[in-house]
Coordinates of C-alpha atoms in Angstrom, one line a residue:
X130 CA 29.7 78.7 145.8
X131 CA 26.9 77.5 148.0
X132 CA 27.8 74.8 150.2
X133 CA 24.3 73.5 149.2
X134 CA 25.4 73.3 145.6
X135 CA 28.8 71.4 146.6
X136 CA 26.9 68.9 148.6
X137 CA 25.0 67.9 145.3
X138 CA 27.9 67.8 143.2
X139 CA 29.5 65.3 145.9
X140 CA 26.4 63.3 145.7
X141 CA 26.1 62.9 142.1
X142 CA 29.8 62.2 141.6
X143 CA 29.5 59.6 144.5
X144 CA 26.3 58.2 142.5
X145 CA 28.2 58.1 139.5
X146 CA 31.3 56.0 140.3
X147 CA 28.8 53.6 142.2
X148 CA 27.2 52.7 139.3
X149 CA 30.5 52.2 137.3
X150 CA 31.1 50.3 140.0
X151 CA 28.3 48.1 139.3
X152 CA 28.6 47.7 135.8
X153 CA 31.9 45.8 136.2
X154 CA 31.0 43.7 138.7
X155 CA 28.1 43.0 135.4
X156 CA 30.5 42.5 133.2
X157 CA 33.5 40.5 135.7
X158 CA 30.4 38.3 136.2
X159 CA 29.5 37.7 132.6
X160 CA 33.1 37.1 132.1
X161 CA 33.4 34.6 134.7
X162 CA 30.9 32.5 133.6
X163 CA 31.9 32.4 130.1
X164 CA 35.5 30.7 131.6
X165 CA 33.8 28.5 133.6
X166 CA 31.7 27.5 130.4
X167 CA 34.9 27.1 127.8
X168 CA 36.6 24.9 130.8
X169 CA 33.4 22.5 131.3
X170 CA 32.4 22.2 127.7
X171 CA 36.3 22.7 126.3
X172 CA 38.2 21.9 129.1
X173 CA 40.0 25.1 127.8
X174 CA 40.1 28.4 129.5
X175 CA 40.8 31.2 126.6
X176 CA 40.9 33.9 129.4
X177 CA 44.1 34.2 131.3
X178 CA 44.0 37.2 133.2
X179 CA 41.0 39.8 133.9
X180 CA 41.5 43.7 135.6
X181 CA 39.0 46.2 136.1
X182 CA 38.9 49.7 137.3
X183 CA 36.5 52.6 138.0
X184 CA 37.3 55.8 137.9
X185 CA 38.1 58.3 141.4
X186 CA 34.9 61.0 141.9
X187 CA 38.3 63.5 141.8
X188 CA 39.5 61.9 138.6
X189 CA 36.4 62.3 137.2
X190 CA 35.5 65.4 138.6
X191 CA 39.0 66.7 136.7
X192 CA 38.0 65.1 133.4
X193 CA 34.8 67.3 133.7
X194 CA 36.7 70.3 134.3
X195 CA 39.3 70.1 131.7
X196 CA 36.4 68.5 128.8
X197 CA 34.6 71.7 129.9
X198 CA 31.2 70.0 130.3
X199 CA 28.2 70.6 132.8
X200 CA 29.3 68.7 136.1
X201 CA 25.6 66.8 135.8
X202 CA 25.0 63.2 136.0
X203 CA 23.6 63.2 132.4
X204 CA 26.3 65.1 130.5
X205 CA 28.8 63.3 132.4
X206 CA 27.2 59.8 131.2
X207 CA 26.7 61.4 127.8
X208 CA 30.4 62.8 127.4
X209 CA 32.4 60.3 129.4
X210 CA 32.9 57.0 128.2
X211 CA 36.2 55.8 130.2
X212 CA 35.1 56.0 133.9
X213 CA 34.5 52.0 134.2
X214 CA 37.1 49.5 132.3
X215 CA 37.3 46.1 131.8
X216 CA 40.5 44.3 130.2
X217 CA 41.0 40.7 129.5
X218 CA 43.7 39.3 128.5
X219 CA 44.1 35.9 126.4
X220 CA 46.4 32.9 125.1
X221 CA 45.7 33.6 121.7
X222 CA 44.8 36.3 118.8
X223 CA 41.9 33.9 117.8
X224 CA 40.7 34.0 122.1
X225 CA 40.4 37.7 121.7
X226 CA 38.1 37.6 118.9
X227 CA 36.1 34.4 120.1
X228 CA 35.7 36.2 123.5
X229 CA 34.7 39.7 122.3
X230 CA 32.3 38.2 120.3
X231 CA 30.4 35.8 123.1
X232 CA 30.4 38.5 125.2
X233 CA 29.1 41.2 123.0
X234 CA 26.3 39.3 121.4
X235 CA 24.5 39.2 125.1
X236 CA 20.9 40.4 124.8
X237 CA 21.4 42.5 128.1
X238 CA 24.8 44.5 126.0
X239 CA 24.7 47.1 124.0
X240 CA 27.8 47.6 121.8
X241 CA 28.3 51.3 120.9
X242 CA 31.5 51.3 119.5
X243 CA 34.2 48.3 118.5
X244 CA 37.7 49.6 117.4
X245 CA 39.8 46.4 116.0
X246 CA 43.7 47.9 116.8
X247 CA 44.5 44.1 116.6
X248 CA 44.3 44.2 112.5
X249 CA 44.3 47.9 112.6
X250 CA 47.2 48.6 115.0
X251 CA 48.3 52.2 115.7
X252 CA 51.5 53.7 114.0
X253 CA 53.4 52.7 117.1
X254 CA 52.5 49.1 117.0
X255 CA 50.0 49.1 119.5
X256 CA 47.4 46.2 119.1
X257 CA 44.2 45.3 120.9
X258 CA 40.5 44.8 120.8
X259 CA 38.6 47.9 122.1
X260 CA 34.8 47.7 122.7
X261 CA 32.1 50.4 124.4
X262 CA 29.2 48.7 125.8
X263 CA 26.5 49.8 127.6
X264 CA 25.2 47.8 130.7
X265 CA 22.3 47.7 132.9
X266 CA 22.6 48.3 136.1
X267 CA 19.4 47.4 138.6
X268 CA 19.3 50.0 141.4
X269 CA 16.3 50.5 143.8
X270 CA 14.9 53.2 141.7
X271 CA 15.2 51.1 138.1
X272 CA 17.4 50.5 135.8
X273 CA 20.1 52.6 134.6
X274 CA 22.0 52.0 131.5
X275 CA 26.1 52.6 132.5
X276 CA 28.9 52.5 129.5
X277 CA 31.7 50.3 130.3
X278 CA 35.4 50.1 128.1
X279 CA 36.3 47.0 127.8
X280 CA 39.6 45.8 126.4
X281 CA 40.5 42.4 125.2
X282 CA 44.2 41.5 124.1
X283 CA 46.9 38.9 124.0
X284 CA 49.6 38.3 126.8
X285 CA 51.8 39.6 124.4
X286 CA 49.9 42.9 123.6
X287 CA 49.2 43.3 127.3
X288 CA 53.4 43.1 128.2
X289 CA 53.7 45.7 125.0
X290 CA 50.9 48.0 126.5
X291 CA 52.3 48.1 129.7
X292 CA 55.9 48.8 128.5
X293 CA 54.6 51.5 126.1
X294 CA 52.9 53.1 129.3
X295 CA 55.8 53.1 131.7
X296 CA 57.8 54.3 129.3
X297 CA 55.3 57.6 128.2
X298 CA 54.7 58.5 131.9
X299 CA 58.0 58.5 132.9
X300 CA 58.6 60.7 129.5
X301 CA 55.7 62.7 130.1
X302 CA 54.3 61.8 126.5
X303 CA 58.0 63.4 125.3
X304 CA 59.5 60.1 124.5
X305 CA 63.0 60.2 122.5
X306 CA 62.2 59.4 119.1
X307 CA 64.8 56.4 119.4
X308 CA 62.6 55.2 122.0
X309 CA 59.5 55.0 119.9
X310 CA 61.5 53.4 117.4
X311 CA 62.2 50.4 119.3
X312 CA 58.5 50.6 121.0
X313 CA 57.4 49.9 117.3
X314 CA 60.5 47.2 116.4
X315 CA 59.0 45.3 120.3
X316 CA 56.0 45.6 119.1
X317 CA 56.5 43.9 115.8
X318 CA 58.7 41.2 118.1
X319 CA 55.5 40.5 120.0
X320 CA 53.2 40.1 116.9
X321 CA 55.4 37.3 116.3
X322 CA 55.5 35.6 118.8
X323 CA 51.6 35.6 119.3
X324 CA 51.8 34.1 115.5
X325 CA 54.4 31.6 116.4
X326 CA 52.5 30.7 119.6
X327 CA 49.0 30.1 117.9
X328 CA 51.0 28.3 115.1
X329 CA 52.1 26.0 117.8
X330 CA 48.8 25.6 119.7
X331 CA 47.3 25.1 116.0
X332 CA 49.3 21.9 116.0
X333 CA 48.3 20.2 118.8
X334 CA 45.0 21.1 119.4
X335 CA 43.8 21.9 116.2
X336 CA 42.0 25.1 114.9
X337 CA 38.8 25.0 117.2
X338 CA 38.5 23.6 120.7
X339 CA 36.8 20.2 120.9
X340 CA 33.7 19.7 123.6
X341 CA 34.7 17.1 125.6
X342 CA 32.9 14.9 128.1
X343 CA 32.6 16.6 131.6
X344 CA 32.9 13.8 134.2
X345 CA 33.7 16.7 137.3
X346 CA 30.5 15.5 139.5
X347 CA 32.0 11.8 139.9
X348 CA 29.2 10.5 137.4
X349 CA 30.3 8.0 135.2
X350 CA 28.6 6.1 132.4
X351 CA 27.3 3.3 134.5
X352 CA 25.8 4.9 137.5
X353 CA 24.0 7.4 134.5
X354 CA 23.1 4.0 133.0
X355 CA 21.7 2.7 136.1
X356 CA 20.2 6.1 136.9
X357 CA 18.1 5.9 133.6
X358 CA 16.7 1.8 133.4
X359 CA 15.8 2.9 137.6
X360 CA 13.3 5.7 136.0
X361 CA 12.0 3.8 133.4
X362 CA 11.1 1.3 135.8
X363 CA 9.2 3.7 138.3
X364 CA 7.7 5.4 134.7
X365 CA 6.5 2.0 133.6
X366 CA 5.3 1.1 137.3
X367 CA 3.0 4.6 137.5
X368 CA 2.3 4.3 133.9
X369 CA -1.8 3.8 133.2
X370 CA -1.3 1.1 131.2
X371 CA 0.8 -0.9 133.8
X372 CA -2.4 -0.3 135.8
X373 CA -4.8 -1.4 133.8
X374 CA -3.0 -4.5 133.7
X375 CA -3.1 -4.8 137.7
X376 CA -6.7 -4.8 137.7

């Protein structure tokens, strides 16, 4: 193999997983700013936890061998959709949805794909809210669209997945069908306890969060009061009628 030929390969993996990279620091940003927006207007944070990850050049670089594709920038953006992830975790089954949503109906994200396992769960009780979008990512030569998975789920689901996953790598995907059994009966445990949970939230804070007066910046009502008659004032001072009156 010409070293030539390697050194391009290198390059356009490198290139690759830097403009995952990207994407997710898009998307962590987006997601930041809409929990700094639920806690001003809300004073309610529906996000409790956010991870990310971007896949290795190697990692990717296997997935390409094994899917038997051409090891080319554009077949590898074409074929692979799991080299950049985003997961969010929430309080509540009704936070998944009400995030997925605000973030999805950005102008700047395209949704390619949204897979509800949360209503929908898999035979083994997994549940959560899987969405493909597709990013753009500014770079000195232009934009270039990226695809990003991003998962959205409950604490519950998230403890669940994690379980689940420990459980199949130590097992090697050969788990003991009494194993999977009580994966499914933990996972039914979990559902309710994010109903149970949400019940209880229900109650004392009602269906929908309320907006609520954001007094963070030390203004209150009369120094905004003052603010305002002190503008009027210089408005009616410059005014041409208060001029006319001079003369």
């Amino acid at each position: 193999m010409p070293i030539a030929f390697v050194r391009q390969i290198r390059k356009d993996f490198q290139l690759i997983q830097m403009e995952h990279e990207f994407a997710v620091d898009e998307v962590l940003t987006k997601v930041s700013i809409l929990r700094k927006e639920f806690l001003h207007l809300h004073r309610y944070n529906p996000i409790e936890h956010v991870g990310s990850r971007t896949k290795s050049p190697a990692s990717i670089l296997q997935k390409v061998a094994r899917l038997g594709i051409d090891p080319t920038p554009e077949a590898i953006r074409a074929n692979i959709h799991d080299i950049a992830g985003v997961r969010i975790t929430c309080s509540f089954i009704a936070d998944t949805y009400r995030v997925l949503e605000a973030l999805t109906s950005q102008t700047d994200v395209q949704v390619l794909r949204i897979k509800d396992y949360i209503a929908h769960p898999k035979p083994n009780g997994y549940k959560s809210l899987h969405a493909l979008v597709k990013i753009p990512v500014f770079l000195s030569t232009g934009p270039v669209p990226v695809t990003v998975e991003v998962q959205v789920r409950t604490i519950a689901m998230d403890f669940w997945a994690s379980l689940e996953h420990k459980i199949y790598y130590k097992y090697d995907g050969s788990v003991p069908a009494d194993l999977v059994t009580s994966l499914t009966e933990a996972a039914q445990i979990a559902e309710q306890l994010d109903r149970r949970m949400e019940e209880l939230h229900t109650e004392v804070h009602g269906a929908e969060p309320e907006p609520v007066e954001d007094d963070t910046l030390g203004m209150d009502e009369h120094m905004l009061m003052a603010l305002w008659d002190g503008a009027r004032e210089k408005t009616d001072a410059t005014s041409p009628s208060a001029k006319g009156t001079a003369d």
